[in-house]
PDB file of C-alpha atoms in Angstrom:
ATOM      1  CA  MET A   1     -28.910 -65.918  93.630  1.00 38.00           C
ATOM      2  CA  ALA A   2     -27.085 -65.103  90.469  1.00 38.00           C
ATOM      3  CA  VAL A   3     -26.993 -61.677  90.654  1.00 36.00           C
ATOM      4  CA  ALA A   4     -24.819 -58.908  91.375  1.00 37.00           C
ATOM      5  CA  GLY A   5     -25.827 -54.868  90.358  1.00 38.00           C
ATOM      6  CA  ILE A   6     -24.371 -51.462  90.229  1.00 38.00           C
ATOM      7  CA  LEU A   7     -26.851 -48.435  90.930  1.00 37.00           C
ATOM      8  CA  ASN A   8     -26.189 -45.474  89.015  1.00 42.00           C
ATOM      9  CA  ILE A   9     -28.208 -42.684  88.260  1.00 39.00           C
ATOM     10  CA  PRO A  10     -26.720 -39.735  85.696  1.00 42.00           C
ATOM     11  CA  LYS A  11     -27.821 -36.799  84.340  1.00 41.00           C
ATOM     12  CA  LEU A  12     -29.201 -37.134  80.995  1.00 38.00           C
ATOM     13  CA  PRO A  13     -32.250 -35.291  79.799  1.00 40.00           C
ATOM     14  CA  LEU A  14     -35.852 -36.853  79.970  1.00 38.00           C
ATOM     15  CA  PHE A  15     -34.229 -39.472  81.769  1.00 39.00           C
ATOM     16  CA  SER A  16     -31.068 -41.982  82.243  1.00 37.00           C
ATOM     17  CA  SER A  17     -29.287 -44.329  84.550  1.00 37.00           C
ATOM     18  CA  LEU A  18     -28.556 -47.529  86.813  1.00 37.00           C
ATOM     19  CA  PRO A  19     -25.806 -50.530  85.683  1.00 39.00           C
ATOM     20  CA  LEU A  20     -26.191 -54.115  86.338  1.00 37.00           C
ATOM     21  CA  ARG A  21     -23.805 -56.387  86.267  1.00 38.00           C
ATOM     22  CA  LYS A  22     -23.387 -60.020  86.005  1.00 39.00           C
ATOM     23  CA  GLN A  23     -21.134 -62.587  85.137  1.00 39.00           C
ATOM     24  CA  SER A  24     -17.616 -62.445  82.355  1.00 39.00           C
ATOM     25  CA  ARG A  25     -17.717 -66.345  81.873  1.00 40.00           C
ATOM     26  CA  GLN A  26     -18.319 -66.063  78.016  1.00 38.00           C
ATOM     27  CA  LEU A  27     -16.329 -68.556  75.365  1.00 38.00           C
ATOM     28  CA  SER A  28     -13.757 -67.052  73.654  1.00 38.00           C
ATOM     29  CA  ILE A  29     -13.973 -67.582  69.788  1.00 37.00           C
ATOM     30  CA  SER A  30     -12.782 -65.964  67.056  1.00 38.00           C
ATOM     31  CA  ILE A  31     -15.703 -64.178  64.931  1.00 38.00           C
ATOM     32  CA  LYS A  32     -16.138 -61.632  61.815  1.00 41.00           C
ATOM     33  CA  ALA A  33     -18.627 -59.587  61.694  1.00 40.00           C
ATOM     34  CA  SER A  34     -19.277 -59.410  57.842  1.00 38.00           C
ATOM     35  CA  ASN A  35     -21.592 -60.014  55.069  1.00 38.00           C
ATOM     36  CA  SER A  36     -24.067 -57.419  53.730  1.00 37.00           C
ATOM     37  CA  GLN A  37     -27.825 -57.581  52.445  1.00 39.00           C
ATOM     38  CA  THR A  38     -30.871 -57.406  54.279  1.00 37.00           C
ATOM     39  CA  SER A  39     -34.668 -57.406  53.936  1.00 37.00           C
ATOM     40  CA  THR A  40     -37.212 -58.757  55.371  1.00 37.00           C
ATOM     41  CA  LYS A  41     -40.859 -57.305  55.674  1.00 40.00           C
ATOM     42  CA  GLU A  42     -43.192 -56.025  58.698  1.00 44.00           C
ATOM     43  CA  GLU A  43     -42.369 -55.728  62.511  1.00 51.00           C
ATOM     44  CA  GLU A  44     -45.288 -55.323  64.693  1.00 48.00           C
ATOM     45  CA  ASN A  45     -47.985 -53.453  64.653  1.00 47.00           C
ATOM     46  CA  PRO A  46     -49.601 -51.689  61.856  1.00 39.00           C
ATOM     47  CA  SER A  47     -51.392 -48.070  61.152  1.00 37.00           C
ATOM     48  CA  PHE A  48     -49.628 -44.932  58.597  1.00 35.00           C
ATOM     49  CA  SER A  49     -46.478 -43.778  57.682  1.00 37.00           C
ATOM     50  CA  SER A  50     -42.982 -43.087  59.937  1.00 38.00           C
ATOM     51  CA  SER A  51     -41.105 -39.746  60.252  1.00 41.00           C
ATOM     52  CA  SER A  52     -38.982 -38.199  62.856  1.00 41.00           C
ATOM     53  CA  SER A  53     -40.061 -35.649  65.697  1.00 41.00           C
ATOM     54  CA  SER A  54     -39.887 -35.783  69.110  1.00 40.00           C
ATOM     55  CA  SER A  55     -42.893 -35.252  71.710  1.00 39.00           C
ATOM     56  CA  SER A  56     -41.927 -32.891  74.450  1.00 37.00           C
ATOM     57  CA  THR A  57     -43.992 -32.819  77.129  1.00 39.00           C
ATOM     58  CA  THR A  58     -42.284 -32.746  80.393  1.00 38.00           C
ATOM     59  CA  THR A  59     -42.352 -29.956  82.366  1.00 41.00           C
ATOM     60  CA  THR A  60     -39.568 -31.083  84.962  1.00 40.00           C
ATOM     61  CA  THR A  61     -38.510 -29.619  88.253  1.00 45.00           C
ATOM     62  CA  ALA A  62     -35.748 -30.861  89.870  1.00 47.00           C
ATOM     63  CA  THR A  63     -35.916 -34.065  90.889  1.00 50.00           C
ATOM     64  CA  THR A  64     -33.761 -36.172  93.846  1.00 56.00           C
ATOM     65  CA  PHE A  65     -33.308 -40.283  93.961  1.00 60.00           C
ATOM     66  CA  ALA A  66     -32.322 -41.705  96.979  1.00 69.00           C
ATOM     67  CA  PRO A  67     -31.960 -44.956  98.324  1.00 71.00           C
ATOM     68  CA  PRO A  68     -34.636 -45.571 100.982  1.00 77.00           C
ATOM     69  CA  PRO A  69     -33.868 -45.241 104.742  1.00 83.00           C
ATOM     70  CA  ASN A  70     -31.726 -47.830 105.897  1.00 82.00           C
ATOM     71  CA  PHE A  71     -30.889 -49.270 102.559  1.00 81.00           C
ATOM     72  CA  LYS A  72     -27.561 -51.264 102.074  1.00 80.00           C
ATOM     73  CA  PRO A  73     -26.473 -51.997  98.740  1.00 74.00           C
ATOM     74  CA  PRO A  74     -25.899 -55.367  98.162  1.00 69.00           C
ATOM     75  CA  GLU A  75     -22.048 -57.069  98.512  1.00 72.00           C
ATOM     76  CA  PRO A  76     -20.683 -58.167  95.492  1.00 66.00           C
ATOM     77  CA  LYS A  77     -20.541 -62.185  94.912  1.00 69.00           C
ATOM     78  CA  ARG A  78     -19.038 -64.990  92.721  1.00 70.00           C
ATOM     79  CA  PHE A  79     -21.103 -65.656  90.066  1.00 72.00           C
ATOM     80  CA  ALA A  80     -23.326 -68.192  90.729  1.00 78.00           C
ATOM     81  CA  ILE A  81     -27.066 -69.227  89.987  1.00 85.00           C
ATOM     82  CA  ARG A  82     -29.742 -69.176  92.761  1.00 85.00           C
ATOM     83  CA  PRO A  83     -31.193 -72.874  92.312  1.00 89.00           C
ATOM     84  CA  ASP A  84     -34.679 -70.956  91.285  1.00 89.00           C
ATOM     85  CA  LYS A  85     -33.315 -69.291  88.697  1.00 89.00           C
ATOM     86  CA  THR A  86     -31.698 -72.070  86.744  1.00 93.00           C
ATOM     87  CA  TRP A  87     -34.921 -72.894  84.618  1.00 93.00           C
ATOM     88  CA  ASP A  88     -34.805 -69.596  83.903  1.00 94.00           C
ATOM     89  CA  ILE A  89     -31.463 -69.101  82.623  1.00 94.00           C
ATOM     90  CA  VAL A  90     -31.750 -72.591  80.731  1.00 95.00           C
ATOM     91  CA  GLY A  91     -34.577 -71.236  78.819  1.00 95.00           C
ATOM     92  CA  ALA A  92     -32.927 -67.989  78.037  1.00 95.00           C
ATOM     93  CA  SER A  93     -29.558 -69.602  76.927  1.00 96.00           C
ATOM     94  CA  LEU A  94     -31.674 -71.071  74.062  1.00 95.00           C
ATOM     95  CA  ALA A  95     -31.395 -68.603  71.889  1.00 96.00           C
ATOM     96  CA  LEU A  96     -27.295 -69.019  71.638  1.00 95.00           C
ATOM     97  CA  PHE A  97     -28.219 -72.131  69.617  1.00 96.00           C
ATOM     98  CA  PHE A  98     -30.689 -70.425  67.582  1.00 96.00           C
ATOM     99  CA  ARG A  99     -28.717 -67.559  66.960  1.00 97.00           C
ATOM    100  CA  LEU A 100     -25.359 -68.785  66.837  1.00 96.00           C
ATOM    101  CA  GLY A 101     -24.373 -66.852  69.699  1.00 95.00           C
ATOM    102  CA  THR A 102     -25.267 -63.304  67.183  1.00 97.00           C
ATOM    103  CA  GLY A 103     -25.059 -60.239  69.806  1.00 96.00           C
ATOM    104  CA  VAL A 104     -22.030 -62.148  71.880  1.00 97.00           C
ATOM    105  CA  PHE A 105     -19.165 -60.629  70.025  1.00 97.00           C
ATOM    106  CA  VAL A 106     -18.164 -57.209  68.617  1.00 97.00           C
ATOM    107  CA  SER A 107     -17.491 -57.038  65.872  1.00 96.00           C
ATOM    108  CA  GLY A 108     -14.321 -57.978  64.341  1.00 95.00           C
ATOM    109  CA  TYR A 109     -13.880 -59.812  67.447  1.00 96.00           C
ATOM    110  CA  SER A 110     -10.601 -62.011  67.963  1.00 95.00           C
ATOM    111  CA  ALA A 111      -9.180 -63.992  71.065  1.00 94.00           C
ATOM    112  CA  SER A 112      -5.391 -65.162  71.548  1.00 94.00           C
ATOM    113  CA  LEU A 113      -4.101 -67.279  74.666  1.00 93.00           C
ATOM    114  CA  VAL A 114      -1.319 -65.067  76.030  1.00 93.00           C
ATOM    115  CA  SER A 115       0.880 -65.513  79.149  1.00 92.00           C
ATOM    116  CA  GLU A 116       0.239 -63.682  82.495  1.00 88.00           C
ATOM    117  CA  LYS A 117       2.942 -61.155  81.771  1.00 88.00           C
ATOM    118  CA  GLU A 118       0.949 -59.519  78.946  1.00 90.00           C
ATOM    119  CA  ILE A 119      -1.449 -58.567  80.774  1.00 90.00           C
ATOM    120  CA  PRO A 120      -1.077 -55.660  82.862  1.00 90.00           C
ATOM    121  CA  PRO A 121      -2.238 -55.591  86.811  1.00 87.00           C
ATOM    122  CA  GLY A 122      -5.527 -54.039  86.555  1.00 88.00           C
ATOM    123  CA  GLN A 123      -6.136 -54.993  82.966  1.00 91.00           C
ATOM    124  CA  TYR A 124      -9.538 -57.197  82.393  1.00 91.00           C
ATOM    125  CA  SER A 125      -9.267 -60.649  80.771  1.00 91.00           C
ATOM    126  CA  LEU A 126     -10.291 -63.914  80.884  1.00 88.00           C
ATOM    127  CA  GLU A 127      -7.513 -66.544  82.956  1.00 86.00           C
ATOM    128  CA  LEU A 128      -7.366 -69.810  81.509  1.00 85.00           C
ATOM    129  CA  GLY A 129      -4.875 -72.566  83.589  1.00 82.00           C
ATOM    130  CA  GLY A 130      -1.441 -70.075  83.883  1.00 83.00           C
ATOM    131  CA  SER A 131      -2.960 -67.936  80.728  1.00 92.00           C
ATOM    132  CA  LYS A 132      -4.885 -65.026  79.972  1.00 93.00           C
ATOM    133  CA  VAL A 133      -6.931 -64.780  77.019  1.00 93.00           C
ATOM    134  CA  LYS A 134      -6.720 -61.011  75.045  1.00 93.00           C
ATOM    135  CA  GLU A 135      -9.994 -59.919  73.690  1.00 95.00           C
ATOM    136  CA  THR A 136      -9.842 -57.394  70.154  1.00 93.00           C
ATOM    137  CA  SER A 137     -12.583 -55.763  68.396  1.00 96.00           C
ATOM    138  CA  LYS A 138     -13.010 -53.243  66.028  1.00 95.00           C
ATOM    139  CA  ILE A 139     -15.503 -50.674  66.277  1.00 94.00           C
ATOM    140  CA  GLY A 140     -16.534 -48.097  64.544  1.00 95.00           C
ATOM    141  CA  PRO A 141     -17.247 -43.967  65.075  1.00 96.00           C
ATOM    142  CA  ARG A 142     -18.842 -44.027  68.249  1.00 96.00           C
ATOM    143  CA  PRO A 143     -22.331 -41.863  68.568  1.00 97.00           C
ATOM    144  CA  GLU A 144     -22.119 -38.726  70.567  1.00 96.00           C
ATOM    145  CA  LYS A 145     -25.745 -38.840  72.124  1.00 96.00           C
ATOM    146  CA  PRO A 146     -26.818 -42.593  73.089  1.00 97.00           C
ATOM    147  CA  ILE A 147     -29.111 -43.676  70.128  1.00 98.00           C
ATOM    148  CA  GLU A 148     -33.046 -44.304  70.973  1.00 98.00           C
ATOM    149  CA  ILE A 149     -34.512 -47.308  70.262  1.00 98.00           C
ATOM    150  CA  TYR A 150     -38.812 -47.765  71.310  1.00 98.00           C
ATOM    151  CA  GLU A 151     -39.058 -52.027  71.339  1.00 98.00           C
ATOM    152  CA  PHE A 152     -39.754 -54.762  73.686  1.00 97.00           C
ATOM    153  CA  GLU A 153     -38.563 -58.244  73.963  1.00 95.00           C
ATOM    154  CA  GLY A 154     -41.345 -60.313  73.153  1.00 91.00           C
ATOM    155  CA  CYS A 155     -40.311 -59.251  68.845  1.00 95.00           C
ATOM    156  CA  PRO A 156     -38.394 -60.730  67.148  1.00 96.00           C
ATOM    157  CA  PHE A 157     -37.399 -58.163  65.209  1.00 97.00           C
ATOM    158  CA  CYS A 158     -36.581 -56.114  67.773  1.00 98.00           C
ATOM    159  CA  ARG A 159     -33.972 -58.787  68.817  1.00 97.00           C
ATOM    160  CA  LYS A 160     -32.315 -58.598  65.688  1.00 98.00           C
ATOM    161  CA  VAL A 161     -32.193 -54.341  66.539  1.00 98.00           C
ATOM    162  CA  ARG A 162     -30.531 -55.822  69.774  1.00 98.00           C
ATOM    163  CA  GLU A 163     -28.366 -57.905  68.299  1.00 98.00           C
ATOM    164  CA  ILE A 164     -27.045 -55.122  65.706  1.00 98.00           C
ATOM    165  CA  VAL A 165     -26.670 -52.929  68.965  1.00 98.00           C
ATOM    166  CA  ALA A 166     -24.550 -55.816  70.918  1.00 98.00           C
ATOM    167  CA  VAL A 167     -22.760 -56.300  67.385  1.00 98.00           C
ATOM    168  CA  LEU A 168     -21.768 -52.889  66.952  1.00 98.00           C
ATOM    169  CA  ASP A 169     -21.176 -52.146  70.875  1.00 98.00           C
ATOM    170  CA  ILE A 170     -23.131 -48.851  70.604  1.00 97.00           C
ATOM    171  CA  ASP A 171     -24.939 -47.395  73.832  1.00 97.00           C
ATOM    172  CA  VAL A 172     -28.717 -47.136  73.466  1.00 98.00           C
ATOM    173  CA  LEU A 173     -31.813 -45.299  75.373  1.00 98.00           C
ATOM    174  CA  PHE A 174     -34.325 -48.371  75.347  1.00 98.00           C
ATOM    175  CA  TYR A 175     -37.865 -46.499  75.891  1.00 98.00           C
ATOM    176  CA  PRO A 176     -39.575 -50.247  76.431  1.00 98.00           C
ATOM    177  CA  CYS A 177     -42.988 -50.752  74.782  1.00 98.00           C
ATOM    178  CA  PRO A 178     -44.806 -53.363  76.115  1.00 97.00           C
ATOM    179  CA  LYS A 179     -48.167 -54.500  75.195  1.00 96.00           C
ATOM    180  CA  ASN A 180     -50.746 -52.345  77.032  1.00 96.00           C
ATOM    181  CA  GLY A 181     -47.792 -49.695  78.132  1.00 97.00           C
ATOM    182  CA  PRO A 182     -48.846 -46.523  78.261  1.00 97.00           C
ATOM    183  CA  ASN A 183     -46.405 -44.380  78.081  1.00 96.00           C
ATOM    184  CA  PHE A 184     -44.182 -44.806  74.673  1.00 97.00           C
ATOM    185  CA  ARG A 185     -46.519 -46.637  72.794  1.00 97.00           C
ATOM    186  CA  PRO A 186     -48.582 -44.221  72.343  1.00 97.00           C
ATOM    187  CA  LYS A 187     -45.574 -41.937  71.860  1.00 97.00           C
ATOM    188  CA  VAL A 188     -44.162 -43.831  68.901  1.00 98.00           C
ATOM    189  CA  ALA A 189     -47.750 -43.288  67.552  1.00 97.00           C
ATOM    190  CA  GLN A 190     -47.326 -39.259  67.999  1.00 96.00           C
ATOM    191  CA  MET A 191     -44.349 -39.651  66.757  1.00 97.00           C
ATOM    192  CA  GLY A 192     -44.073 -41.515  63.502  1.00 96.00           C
ATOM    193  CA  GLY A 193     -47.978 -42.230  62.879  1.00 96.00           C
ATOM    194  CA  LYS A 194     -47.960 -46.269  63.646  1.00 96.00           C
ATOM    195  CA  GLN A 195     -47.643 -48.400  66.576  1.00 95.00           C
ATOM    196  CA  GLN A 196     -45.646 -50.435  65.064  1.00 97.00           C
ATOM    197  CA  PHE A 197     -41.846 -51.809  66.656  1.00 97.00           C
ATOM    198  CA  PRO A 198     -38.730 -51.254  66.721  1.00 98.00           C
ATOM    199  CA  TYR A 199     -38.625 -47.846  66.171  1.00 98.00           C
ATOM    200  CA  MET A 200     -35.646 -46.139  66.127  1.00 98.00           C
ATOM    201  CA  VAL A 201     -34.411 -42.541  66.419  1.00 98.00           C
ATOM    202  CA  ASP A 202     -31.034 -41.275  66.111  1.00 98.00           C
ATOM    203  CA  PRO A 203     -30.807 -37.743  68.068  1.00 98.00           C
ATOM    204  CA  ASN A 204     -27.261 -37.262  66.506  1.00 98.00           C
ATOM    205  CA  THR A 205     -28.713 -37.216  62.928  1.00 97.00           C
ATOM    206  CA  GLY A 206     -32.556 -36.486  62.944  1.00 97.00           C
ATOM    207  CA  VAL A 207     -32.592 -39.760  61.189  1.00 98.00           C
ATOM    208  CA  ALA A 208     -35.732 -41.623  62.922  1.00 98.00           C
ATOM    209  CA  MET A 209     -37.070 -45.334  61.336  1.00 98.00           C
ATOM    210  CA  TYR A 210     -39.655 -48.449  61.583  1.00 98.00           C
ATOM    211  CA  GLU A 211     -38.523 -51.957  59.696  1.00 97.00           C
ATOM    212  CA  SER A 212     -35.390 -53.556  61.425  1.00 98.00           C
ATOM    213  CA  ASP A 213     -33.560 -54.057  58.317  1.00 98.00           C
ATOM    214  CA  ASP A 214     -33.559 -50.663  57.797  1.00 98.00           C
ATOM    215  CA  ILE A 215     -32.840 -49.688  61.204  1.00 98.00           C
ATOM    216  CA  ILE A 216     -29.823 -52.632  60.916  1.00 98.00           C
ATOM    217  CA  LYS A 217     -28.891 -51.303  57.779  1.00 98.00           C
ATOM    218  CA  TYR A 218     -28.413 -47.890  59.187  1.00 98.00           C
ATOM    219  CA  LEU A 219     -26.859 -48.718  61.944  1.00 98.00           C
ATOM    220  CA  VAL A 220     -23.953 -50.836  60.121  1.00 98.00           C
ATOM    221  CA  GLU A 221     -23.567 -48.236  57.563  1.00 97.00           C
ATOM    222  CA  LYS A 222     -23.639 -45.018  60.546  1.00 98.00           C
ATOM    223  CA  TYR A 223     -21.198 -46.450  63.652  1.00 98.00           C
ATOM    224  CA  GLY A 224     -19.839 -49.708  62.050  1.00 97.00           C
ATOM    225  CA  ASP A 225     -17.858 -51.343  58.461  1.00 95.00           C
ATOM    226  CA  GLY A 226     -20.904 -51.107  56.603  1.00 96.00           C
ATOM    227  CA  SER A 227     -21.601 -54.504  56.466  1.00 96.00           C
ATOM    228  CA  VAL A 228     -24.012 -56.806  57.666  1.00 97.00           C
ATOM    229  CA  PRO A 229     -22.815 -59.585  60.118  1.00 97.00           C
ATOM    230  CA  PHE A 230     -24.278 -62.851  58.372  1.00 97.00           C
ATOM    231  CA  MET A 231     -27.113 -63.992  60.804  1.00 97.00           C
ATOM    232  CA  LEU A 232     -28.504 -60.880  60.275  1.00 98.00           C
ATOM    233  CA  SER A 233     -28.025 -61.200  56.484  1.00 97.00           C
ATOM    234  CA  LEU A 234     -30.509 -64.146  55.796  1.00 97.00           C
ATOM    235  CA  GLY A 235     -33.925 -61.951  55.936  1.00 96.00           C
ATOM    236  CA  LEU A 236     -36.990 -64.256  56.646  1.00 96.00           C
ATOM    237  CA  LEU A 237     -34.488 -67.359  58.485  1.00 97.00           C
ATOM    238  CA  THR A 238     -32.929 -64.420  60.670  1.00 97.00           C
ATOM    239  CA  THR A 239     -36.632 -63.340  61.644  1.00 96.00           C
ATOM    240  CA  LEU A 240     -37.547 -66.849  62.025  1.00 97.00           C
ATOM    241  CA  THR A 241     -34.614 -67.780  64.276  1.00 97.00           C
ATOM    242  CA  ALA A 242     -34.590 -64.835  65.936  1.00 96.00           C
ATOM    243  CA  GLY A 243     -38.512 -65.702  66.767  1.00 95.00           C
ATOM    244  CA  PHE A 244     -37.256 -69.501  67.769  1.00 96.00           C
ATOM    245  CA  ALA A 245     -34.576 -67.804  70.159  1.00 95.00           C
ATOM    246  CA  MET A 246     -37.460 -66.341  72.459  1.00 93.00           C
ATOM    247  CA  ILE A 247     -39.397 -70.641  72.610  1.00 94.00           C
ATOM    248  CA  GLY A 248     -37.363 -70.864  76.300  1.00 94.00           C
ATOM    249  CA  ARG A 249     -38.580 -67.696  77.557  1.00 92.00           C
ATOM    250  CA  MET A 250     -42.882 -68.039  76.855  1.00 84.00           C
ATOM    251  CA  GLY A 251     -43.808 -64.262  76.679  1.00 83.00           C
ATOM    252  CA  ARG A 252     -41.447 -62.736  79.396  1.00 93.00           C
ATOM    253  CA  GLY A 253     -41.219 -59.194  78.668  1.00 94.00           C
ATOM    254  CA  ASN A 254     -44.118 -59.014  76.622  1.00 94.00           C
ATOM    255  CA  SER A 255     -46.570 -57.600  78.651  1.00 96.00           C
ATOM    256  CA  TYR A 256     -47.003 -54.433  80.927  1.00 97.00           C
ATOM    257  CA  THR A 257     -46.996 -54.729  84.920  1.00 97.00           C
ATOM    258  CA  LEU A 258     -48.239 -51.351  86.353  1.00 96.00           C
ATOM    259  CA  SER A 259     -45.421 -49.846  87.865  1.00 96.00           C
ATOM    260  CA  LYS A 260     -44.013 -45.978  88.439  1.00 95.00           C
ATOM    261  CA  LEU A 261     -41.750 -44.399  86.556  1.00 95.00           C
ATOM    262  CA  PRO A 262     -38.325 -43.374  87.220  1.00 95.00           C
ATOM    263  CA  PRO A 263     -37.333 -39.585  87.441  1.00 95.00           C
ATOM    264  CA  LYS A 264     -34.589 -40.821  85.494  1.00 95.00           C
ATOM    265  CA  PRO A 265     -33.563 -43.374  82.971  1.00 96.00           C
ATOM    266  CA  LEU A 266     -31.847 -47.094  84.499  1.00 96.00           C
ATOM    267  CA  GLU A 267     -28.497 -47.406  83.448  1.00 95.00           C
ATOM    268  CA  ILE A 268     -27.830 -50.982  83.058  1.00 95.00           C
ATOM    269  CA  TRP A 269     -24.377 -53.107  81.619  1.00 96.00           C
ATOM    270  CA  SER A 270     -25.153 -55.312  79.402  1.00 96.00           C
ATOM    271  CA  TYR A 271     -25.270 -56.876  75.956  1.00 97.00           C
ATOM    272  CA  GLU A 272     -27.866 -58.942  74.332  1.00 96.00           C
ATOM    273  CA  GLY A 273     -26.106 -62.778  73.892  1.00 95.00           C
ATOM    274  CA  SER A 274     -26.149 -62.996  77.780  1.00 95.00           C
ATOM    275  CA  PRO A 275     -28.760 -65.096  79.376  1.00 95.00           C
ATOM    276  CA  PHE A 276     -28.381 -63.701  82.294  1.00 94.00           C
ATOM    277  CA  CYS A 277     -28.739 -60.106  80.812  1.00 95.00           C
ATOM    278  CA  LYS A 278     -31.999 -61.179  79.442  1.00 95.00           C
ATOM    279  CA  ILE A 279     -33.783 -62.153  82.189  1.00 94.00           C
ATOM    280  CA  VAL A 280     -33.492 -58.097  83.668  1.00 95.00           C
ATOM    281  CA  ARG A 281     -34.198 -56.669  80.829  1.00 96.00           C
ATOM    282  CA  GLU A 282     -37.735 -58.492  80.328  1.00 96.00           C
ATOM    283  CA  VAL A 283     -38.280 -57.280  83.615  1.00 96.00           C
ATOM    284  CA  LEU A 284     -37.353 -53.706  82.932  1.00 97.00           C
ATOM    285  CA  VAL A 285     -39.574 -54.237  79.568  1.00 98.00           C
ATOM    286  CA  GLU A 286     -42.722 -55.317  81.230  1.00 97.00           C
ATOM    287  CA  LEU A 287     -42.424 -51.870  83.800  1.00 98.00           C
ATOM    288  CA  GLU A 288     -41.573 -50.108  80.948  1.00 98.00           C
ATOM    289  CA  LEU A 289     -38.640 -48.616  82.718  1.00 98.00           C
ATOM    290  CA  PRO A 290     -36.499 -46.657  80.461  1.00 98.00           C
ATOM    291  CA  HIS A 291     -32.697 -47.934  80.182  1.00 98.00           C
ATOM    292  CA  ILE A 292     -29.690 -46.530  79.108  1.00 97.00           C
ATOM    293  CA  GLN A 293     -27.819 -49.554  78.572  1.00 97.00           C
ATOM    294  CA  ARG A 294     -24.354 -49.620  77.926  1.00 96.00           C
ATOM    295  CA  SER A 295     -22.962 -52.922  75.913  1.00 96.00           C
ATOM    296  CA  CYS A 296     -20.248 -54.500  76.725  1.00 96.00           C
ATOM    297  CA  ALA A 297     -20.409 -58.014  74.690  1.00 97.00           C
ATOM    298  CA  ARG A 298     -17.513 -59.830  74.384  1.00 96.00           C
ATOM    299  CA  GLY A 299     -14.758 -57.886  72.703  1.00 96.00           C
ATOM    300  CA  SER A 300     -15.938 -54.659  74.127  1.00 96.00           C
ATOM    301  CA  PRO A 301     -13.850 -51.754  75.317  1.00 95.00           C
ATOM    302  CA  LYS A 302     -16.334 -50.738  78.262  1.00 96.00           C
ATOM    303  CA  ARG A 303     -15.354 -54.349  79.675  1.00 94.00           C
ATOM    304  CA  GLN A 304     -12.561 -52.619  81.190  1.00 94.00           C
ATOM    305  CA  ILE A 305     -14.314 -49.490  82.125  1.00 94.00           C
ATOM    306  CA  LEU A 306     -16.577 -51.212  84.641  1.00 92.00           C
ATOM    307  CA  TYR A 307     -14.157 -53.693  85.218  1.00 91.00           C
ATOM    308  CA  GLU A 308     -12.050 -50.681  86.829  1.00 91.00           C
ATOM    309  CA  LYS A 309     -15.991 -49.335  88.599  1.00 88.00           C
ATOM    310  CA  ALA A 310     -16.688 -52.479  90.419  1.00 84.00           C
ATOM    311  CA  GLY A 311     -13.457 -54.382  90.885  1.00 81.00           C
ATOM    312  CA  HIS A 312     -14.505 -57.564  88.603  1.00 80.00           C
ATOM    313  CA  PHE A 313     -16.501 -57.873  85.218  1.00 82.00           C
ATOM    314  CA  GLN A 314     -20.104 -59.318  85.607  1.00 81.00           C
ATOM    315  CA  VAL A 315     -22.998 -58.351  84.276  1.00 77.00           C
ATOM    316  CA  SER A 316     -26.549 -57.989  84.678  1.00 68.00           C
ATOM    317  CA  LEU A 317     -28.860 -60.133  87.113  1.00 35.00           C
TER     318      LEU A 317
END
């Protein structure tokens, strides 16, 4: 199996936790997030208007989350793809072609080959022959609390927003809204007036909004350098290619599967450009499991944090 996961349940109001991890074998390229402008129209599903306000109908008592008796955590393994998952990974990888790698690199990403001596021991880096790859990026201001996004995997508008989350390297509390999901779809209608996705709430500023292009513009202005990456600035073409990117997964991550909500959200180390992370997220969405995503695309400083936690870097599957 091509899997290695870190499970972790911290304390966050209303949910919080589960780091998964997987693969560090991405290509190093020099890339910058630049170009501006946005335009597109609707998202998914209609109704009335939009605003903020979060419904708090939770009365909680302290809950303890413990592994079942005789539970043994899986041993970390070297990267490999389980034979029965090969076509899943191939299908999920098609998105890299249609989206030209958007969501693989953090804004301002650049890479250079340096000698092994230039990278101190214990610092995360790729090795190529006798050299190491030094990666840098330019990230903007960090939100104090995770941005909240209501979305689902099978929606091209939602994919656009997940891509900018990876580019800006911001952590997000995702509330999955698969079709027929009983929990978070109704909550979106209650907060904003309609079931339309994606829907974003920024608890740091009190701003809430629909429309993928508006969300992207807001996030780059607030937590980036103000410029929208080229592949997210092409209007209808952006939406079409985001739709084509999902062809290989045939609607996975769309529909609700009966499940039980965890006492707190899971925590996953992941990023939109990884086909391995994609397969894990599809399951999280179908089960309607809220999760905090620790974004860690190439160039993210959080790769070092995970490297120190796990002893190597590998994200979700």
